[in-house]
Amino acid sequence: MNDTPAPFTEGDYAARMTRAARDAAEAGLAGLLVTPGPDMVWLCGYRPTAITERLTLLVLTPRSEPRLLVPSLERADAEAAPGAGALRISDWRDGQDPYAAATGLLLPNGRYGVSDVTWALHLLGLQEALPLTTYRPLTVVLPMLRAVKDEHEVARLAAAGAAADAAYEEILSVRFAGRRERDVAADLAELLRRHGHSQVDFTVVGSGPNGANPHHEAGDRVIERGDTVVLDFGGLKDGYGSDTTRTIHVGEPSAEERAVHDLVRTAQQAAFEAVAPGVPCQEIDRRARRVIEDAGYGEYFVHRTGHGIGVTTHEPPYMIEGEDTPLVPGMCFSIEPGVYLPGRFGVRIEDIVTCTGDGGRRLNSTDHGMAIVE
């Protein structure tokens, strides 16, 4: 069975670029300047084979058609991009000043949103060529640009989540006791690739006291019988992200370990049940945090409850106090409360969730219970 998703069309990319230019104008910007990275891939489908010091710049403004400036030696690749038909492509040659080539595409005193991954080299070059222009990070001026996914994007996220779930189900059958964390992490990475991931972004294996560090990197600690183990892993499949966490135990857990795990599971469920259109993002965080605080573990929940996911594994919106952006159908994000007891153990449970017209839908389906492994 072929589970490769249908490719995005030129029309899909044209619609994204049109919407981005319109959103920029509504935000009081002259336009958007996008350099190679996830924003460029999402907007026009172009991913240079190498990101170098040569300027590549997508310019989106409400006053003209989308323009893509590329090095001449990369023009053929740009013209082969799936969204190229919706672009007007121009080039510059080695020996020419690329920033002089860009000035004709920009207003001399314009205020522009710039993709977060833009090199300082390029931004400073544009500022020198057009000293009256000003620039703001794209995630500051248009944080929700990629936040609302269409049905095809949600389908890709669901497929990535199912692949991560399959990797989790398989990792439960490997031996944990007596092996190093990094060896289990390597198993997880291989399973993600086997289930269709082209890119593995992280494989956290936090055993025993290492589990109390939310972003512990798998190391040389030998996993022991009696350890609680936090497994947090994900990457990209068909261009869209997965990210899931389950907490397991090597041998039978203590009563306290079970109680903390049950608490985190209850908090995760409470946050999920709060998902609905119009609910502020911060309310998802509040629901999870309230459960953990009421049980006396509030000081040990040390991070936000969630983050958006799409063509990157971390992106807006964020489920955190102070984020009052309302949920909209099509937003996809993690719900991942945790409790971390320094020097002892940690517990985290994470699903990717999409907001629907009447609530939330989980894109991960593996059991939330504490699996017992050997």
Coordinates of C-alpha atoms in Angstrom, one line a residue:
M1 CA 0.0 0.0 0.0
N2 CA 1.4 3.4 -1.0
D3 CA 0.9 5.9 1.8
T4 CA 2.8 8.7 0.1
P5 CA 0.6 11.8 0.3
A6 CA -0.5 13.7 -2.8
P7 CA 1.9 16.6 -3.4
F8 CA 0.9 20.2 -2.8
T9 CA 0.0 21.9 -6.0
E10 CA 1.0 25.2 -7.6
G11 CA -2.4 26.5 -6.5
D12 CA -1.7 25.6 -2.9
Y13 CA 1.5 27.6 -2.9
A14 CA 0.0 30.5 -4.7
A15 CA -2.8 30.7 -2.1
R16 CA -0.3 30.6 0.7
M17 CA 1.8 33.4 -0.8
T18 CA -1.3 35.5 -1.5
R19 CA -2.5 35.1 2.1
A20 CA 0.9 35.9 3.5
A21 CA 1.1 39.1 1.5
R22 CA -2.3 40.1 2.6
D23 CA -1.6 39.3 6.2
A24 CA 1.6 41.4 6.0
A25 CA -0.3 44.4 4.7
E26 CA -2.9 44.0 7.5
A27 CA 0.0 44.0 10.0
G28 CA 1.3 47.3 8.6
L29 CA 4.2 45.8 6.7
A30 CA 5.4 46.6 3.2
G31 CA 5.9 42.9 2.7
L32 CA 7.7 39.8 3.7
L33 CA 11.3 38.8 3.0
V34 CA 11.9 35.0 3.2
T35 CA 15.3 33.3 2.9
P36 CA 15.8 29.5 2.6
G37 CA 14.3 27.5 5.5
P38 CA 10.9 26.2 6.6
D39 CA 9.0 29.4 5.7
M40 CA 10.3 29.3 2.1
V41 CA 9.5 25.6 1.7
W42 CA 6.0 26.2 3.1
L43 CA 5.3 29.3 1.0
C44 CA 6.6 28.2 -2.4
G45 CA 8.0 24.7 -2.2
Y46 CA 11.6 25.7 -2.9
R47 CA 14.4 24.1 -0.9
P48 CA 17.9 24.9 -2.2
T49 CA 20.2 21.9 -2.2
A50 CA 22.6 23.9 -0.1
I51 CA 22.1 27.0 2.0
T52 CA 25.2 29.2 1.5
E53 CA 26.4 32.8 1.6
R54 CA 24.8 33.4 -1.8
L55 CA 21.6 35.4 -1.3
T56 CA 18.3 33.7 -2.1
L57 CA 15.3 35.9 -1.3
L58 CA 11.5 35.4 -1.7
V59 CA 9.7 38.8 -1.7
L60 CA 6.0 38.9 -1.0
T61 CA 4.2 42.2 -1.2
P62 CA 0.5 43.2 -1.7
R63 CA 1.5 45.4 -4.6
S64 CA 3.1 42.9 -6.9
E65 CA 3.3 39.2 -7.8
P66 CA 5.6 37.0 -5.7
R67 CA 9.3 37.4 -6.6
L68 CA 12.1 35.0 -6.0
L69 CA 15.7 36.2 -6.4
V70 CA 18.3 33.4 -6.7
P71 CA 21.9 32.9 -7.7
S72 CA 22.1 32.3 -11.4
L73 CA 23.7 28.9 -10.9
E74 CA 20.7 27.8 -8.9
R75 CA 18.0 29.1 -11.2
A76 CA 17.2 25.8 -12.8
D77 CA 16.6 24.2 -9.4
A78 CA 14.3 27.1 -8.4
E79 CA 12.4 26.8 -11.6
A80 CA 11.7 23.1 -10.8
A81 CA 10.2 23.9 -7.4
P82 CA 6.5 22.9 -7.2
G83 CA 5.4 26.5 -6.6
A84 CA 7.6 28.1 -9.3
G85 CA 4.7 28.7 -11.6
A86 CA 3.3 31.1 -9.2
L87 CA 6.6 33.0 -8.9
R88 CA 8.5 35.5 -11.0
I89 CA 12.1 34.4 -10.8
S90 CA 15.1 36.6 -11.3
D91 CA 18.8 35.9 -10.7
W92 CA 22.2 37.4 -10.0
R93 CA 25.6 36.2 -11.1
D94 CA 28.8 35.7 -9.1
G95 CA 30.7 39.0 -9.1
Q96 CA 27.5 41.1 -9.0
D97 CA 26.2 42.7 -5.8
P98 CA 23.1 40.6 -4.8
Y99 CA 21.8 43.3 -2.5
A100 CA 21.8 45.8 -5.4
A101 CA 19.8 43.2 -7.3
A102 CA 17.3 43.0 -4.4
T103 CA 16.8 46.8 -4.1
G104 CA 14.5 46.9 -7.1
L105 CA 12.2 44.5 -5.4
L106 CA 11.8 46.6 -2.2
L107 CA 10.5 49.9 -1.2
P108 CA 13.4 52.2 -0.1
N109 CA 11.8 53.0 3.2
G110 CA 9.6 49.9 3.7
R111 CA 9.0 48.0 6.9
Y112 CA 9.4 44.3 6.3
G113 CA 8.8 41.0 8.1
V114 CA 11.9 38.8 7.8
S115 CA 12.0 35.0 8.3
D116 CA 13.7 34.0 11.5
V117 CA 16.4 32.0 9.9
T118 CA 17.7 34.9 7.8
W119 CA 21.5 35.2 8.1
A120 CA 22.8 38.3 9.7
L121 CA 25.1 38.6 6.6
H122 CA 22.0 39.0 4.4
L123 CA 20.0 41.3 6.6
L124 CA 23.0 43.6 7.1
G125 CA 23.6 43.6 3.4
L126 CA 20.0 44.7 2.7
Q127 CA 20.2 47.4 5.4
E128 CA 23.4 48.8 3.9
A129 CA 21.8 48.8 0.4
L130 CA 18.6 50.4 1.7
P131 CA 19.4 52.2 4.9
L132 CA 15.8 53.5 5.4
T133 CA 14.3 50.1 5.4
T134 CA 13.4 48.4 8.8
Y135 CA 12.9 44.8 9.6
R136 CA 11.0 42.7 12.2
P137 CA 11.2 38.9 12.8
L138 CA 8.4 37.0 11.1
T139 CA 7.3 35.2 14.3
V140 CA 6.9 38.5 16.0
V141 CA 4.8 40.3 13.4
L142 CA 3.0 37.3 11.9
P143 CA 3.4 34.5 14.5
M144 CA 0.3 32.6 13.2
L145 CA 1.4 32.6 9.5
R146 CA 1.7 28.8 9.4
A147 CA -0.4 28.0 12.5
V148 CA -3.7 27.0 10.8
K149 CA -3.3 23.9 8.7
D150 CA -5.5 22.8 5.9
E151 CA -6.9 19.3 5.7
H152 CA -3.9 18.0 3.7
E153 CA -1.4 19.3 6.2
V154 CA -3.4 17.8 9.1
A155 CA -3.4 14.5 7.2
R156 CA 0.4 14.6 6.9
L157 CA 0.8 15.4 10.6
A158 CA -1.6 12.5 11.4
A159 CA 0.6 10.2 9.3
A160 CA 3.7 11.4 11.0
G161 CA 2.1 10.8 14.4
A162 CA 1.0 7.3 13.4
A163 CA 4.6 6.5 12.4
A164 CA 5.9 7.8 15.7
D165 CA 3.3 5.7 17.5
A166 CA 4.4 2.6 15.5
A167 CA 8.0 3.3 16.6
Y168 CA 6.9 3.5 20.2
E169 CA 5.0 0.2 20.1
E170 CA 8.1 -1.5 18.7
I171 CA 10.6 0.0 21.2
L172 CA 8.6 -1.5 24.1
S173 CA 9.8 -4.9 23.0
V174 CA 13.5 -4.2 23.2
R175 CA 15.5 -4.7 26.3
F176 CA 16.2 -1.6 28.4
A177 CA 17.9 -2.9 31.6
G178 CA 21.7 -3.0 31.2
R179 CA 21.8 -0.9 28.1
R180 CA 23.0 2.7 27.7
E181 CA 20.5 5.5 27.1
R182 CA 22.2 6.3 23.8
D183 CA 21.7 2.7 22.5
V184 CA 17.9 2.9 23.1
A185 CA 17.9 6.3 21.4
A186 CA 19.6 4.8 18.4
D187 CA 16.9 2.1 18.3
L188 CA 14.3 4.8 18.4
A189 CA 15.9 6.8 15.6
E190 CA 16.1 3.7 13.4
L191 CA 12.5 2.9 14.1
L192 CA 11.4 6.4 13.1
R193 CA 13.3 6.1 9.8
R194 CA 11.9 2.6 9.2
H195 CA 8.4 4.0 9.6
G196 CA 8.9 6.7 7.0
H197 CA 10.7 9.6 8.7
S198 CA 13.2 11.4 6.5
Q199 CA 14.6 13.4 9.4
V200 CA 15.0 12.5 13.1
D201 CA 15.1 15.7 15.2
F202 CA 15.4 14.2 18.7
T203 CA 15.3 11.0 20.7
V204 CA 15.3 11.8 24.4
V205 CA 15.9 8.8 26.6
G206 CA 15.9 10.0 30.2
S207 CA 16.3 7.2 32.7
G208 CA 16.1 7.4 36.5
P209 CA 17.4 10.8 37.7
N210 CA 18.1 11.9 34.1
G211 CA 14.3 11.9 33.5
A212 CA 14.1 14.9 35.8
N213 CA 15.8 17.0 33.1
P214 CA 13.1 17.7 30.5
H215 CA 15.6 18.1 27.6
H216 CA 18.1 15.5 28.7
E217 CA 20.1 14.1 25.8
A218 CA 20.6 10.4 25.8
G219 CA 24.0 9.6 27.3
D220 CA 26.1 6.8 28.6
R221 CA 24.1 6.1 31.7
V222 CA 23.2 2.4 31.9
I223 CA 19.5 1.9 32.4
E224 CA 18.8 -0.1 35.6
R225 CA 15.9 -2.2 36.7
G226 CA 13.7 0.1 38.8
D227 CA 14.2 3.1 36.6
T228 CA 11.4 5.4 35.3
V229 CA 12.3 6.3 31.7
V230 CA 11.0 9.3 29.7
L231 CA 11.0 8.7 25.9
D232 CA 10.4 11.9 23.9
F233 CA 11.1 11.6 20.1
G234 CA 10.1 13.0 16.7
G235 CA 11.1 14.3 13.4
L236 CA 9.8 14.9 9.9
K237 CA 7.8 12.6 7.7
D238 CA 6.8 13.9 4.2
G239 CA 7.8 17.3 5.4
Y240 CA 5.6 17.4 8.5
G241 CA 6.5 16.8 12.1
S242 CA 6.0 14.2 14.8
D243 CA 6.6 14.7 18.5
T244 CA 5.4 12.3 21.2
T245 CA 6.4 11.4 24.8
R246 CA 5.6 8.4 26.9
T247 CA 7.0 7.5 30.3
I248 CA 7.7 3.8 30.9
H249 CA 9.2 1.8 33.8
V250 CA 11.8 -1.0 33.9
G251 CA 10.2 -3.6 36.1
E252 CA 7.5 -2.8 38.6
P253 CA 7.2 0.9 39.7
S254 CA 6.8 2.2 43.2
A255 CA 3.5 3.5 44.5
E256 CA 4.9 7.1 44.2
E257 CA 6.0 6.6 40.6
R258 CA 2.6 5.3 39.7
A259 CA 0.9 8.2 41.5
V260 CA 3.0 10.8 39.7
H261 CA 2.4 9.1 36.4
D262 CA -1.4 9.0 37.0
L263 CA -1.3 12.7 38.0
V264 CA 0.4 13.7 34.7
R265 CA -2.0 11.6 32.7
T266 CA -4.9 13.3 34.5
A267 CA -3.4 16.7 33.7
Q268 CA -2.8 15.8 30.1
Q269 CA -6.5 14.7 29.8
A270 CA -7.8 17.9 31.4
A271 CA -5.8 20.0 29.0
F272 CA -7.0 18.0 26.0
E273 CA -10.7 18.3 27.1
A274 CA -10.3 22.1 27.2
V275 CA -9.4 22.3 23.4
A276 CA -12.2 24.0 21.4
P277 CA -12.4 26.9 18.9
G278 CA -12.1 30.3 20.6
V279 CA -10.3 29.0 23.7
P280 CA -7.2 31.0 24.4
C281 CA -3.9 29.0 24.1
Q282 CA -3.0 29.9 27.7
E283 CA -6.1 28.1 29.0
I284 CA -4.7 24.8 27.8
D285 CA -1.7 25.5 30.0
R286 CA -3.8 26.6 32.9
R287 CA -5.9 23.4 32.8
A288 CA -2.9 21.1 33.0
R289 CA -1.1 23.2 35.5
R290 CA -4.0 23.5 37.8
V291 CA -4.3 19.7 38.2
I292 CA -0.6 19.4 39.0
E293 CA -0.6 22.4 41.4
D294 CA -3.6 21.1 43.2
A295 CA -1.7 17.9 43.9
G296 CA 1.2 19.8 45.4
Y297 CA 3.6 19.3 42.5
G298 CA 3.3 22.7 40.8
E299 CA 7.0 23.7 41.4
Y300 CA 8.0 20.5 39.5
F301 CA 6.1 21.4 36.3
V302 CA 8.9 23.6 34.8
H303 CA 7.9 24.2 31.2
R304 CA 5.0 25.3 29.0
T305 CA 2.3 22.8 28.2
G306 CA 2.7 22.8 24.5
H307 CA 3.9 24.2 21.2
G308 CA 2.7 24.3 17.6
I309 CA 3.9 21.8 15.0
G310 CA 4.0 21.7 11.2
V311 CA 6.9 21.9 8.8
T312 CA 9.0 22.3 12.0
T313 CA 8.6 20.4 15.2
H314 CA 8.4 23.6 17.3
E315 CA 6.5 26.6 16.0
P316 CA 3.7 28.9 17.1
P317 CA 1.2 28.8 18.8
Y318 CA 2.5 28.1 22.3
M319 CA 0.4 26.7 25.1
I320 CA 1.7 29.0 27.8
E321 CA 0.5 31.7 30.2
G322 CA 0.2 35.0 28.5
E323 CA -0.6 33.6 25.0
D324 CA -4.2 34.8 24.5
T325 CA -4.4 33.8 20.9
P326 CA -7.7 31.9 20.4
L327 CA -7.6 28.3 19.1
V328 CA -8.8 28.0 15.5
P329 CA -9.8 24.8 13.7
G330 CA -6.7 23.5 11.9
M331 CA -4.2 24.6 14.6
C332 CA -2.0 21.7 15.6
F333 CA 0.0 21.6 18.8
S334 CA 1.4 19.4 21.5
I335 CA -0.1 18.9 25.0
E336 CA 2.8 17.6 27.2
P337 CA 2.6 18.3 30.9
G338 CA 5.3 16.9 33.1
V339 CA 6.5 16.5 36.7
Y340 CA 10.3 16.4 37.3
L341 CA 11.7 15.5 40.7
P342 CA 15.3 16.5 40.8
G343 CA 17.8 13.6 41.4
R344 CA 15.0 11.1 41.3
F345 CA 12.8 10.7 38.2
G346 CA 10.5 12.5 35.8
V347 CA 7.2 11.9 34.0
R348 CA 5.9 13.4 30.8
I349 CA 3.0 12.4 28.5
E350 CA 2.7 14.1 25.1
D351 CA 0.3 14.0 22.2
I352 CA -0.1 16.1 19.2
V353 CA -3.6 17.5 19.0
T354 CA -5.5 19.4 16.3
C355 CA -8.3 21.8 17.1
T356 CA -11.5 20.8 15.2
G357 CA -14.8 22.6 14.8
D358 CA -16.2 21.2 18.1
G359 CA -13.2 20.2 20.2
G360 CA -9.8 18.4 19.8
R361 CA -8.6 15.4 18.0
R362 CA -5.5 13.5 19.1
L363 CA -2.9 12.6 16.4
N364 CA -1.2 10.1 18.7
S365 CA -3.1 7.0 19.9
T366 CA -0.7 4.9 21.9
D367 CA -1.7 4.0 25.5
H368 CA -1.1 6.7 28.1
G369 CA -0.5 4.1 30.8
M370 CA 2.9 3.4 32.3
A371 CA 4.2 0.5 30.2
I372 CA 6.4 -2.0 32.0
V373 CA 9.5 -3.1 30.1
E374 CA 12.5 -5.4 30.9

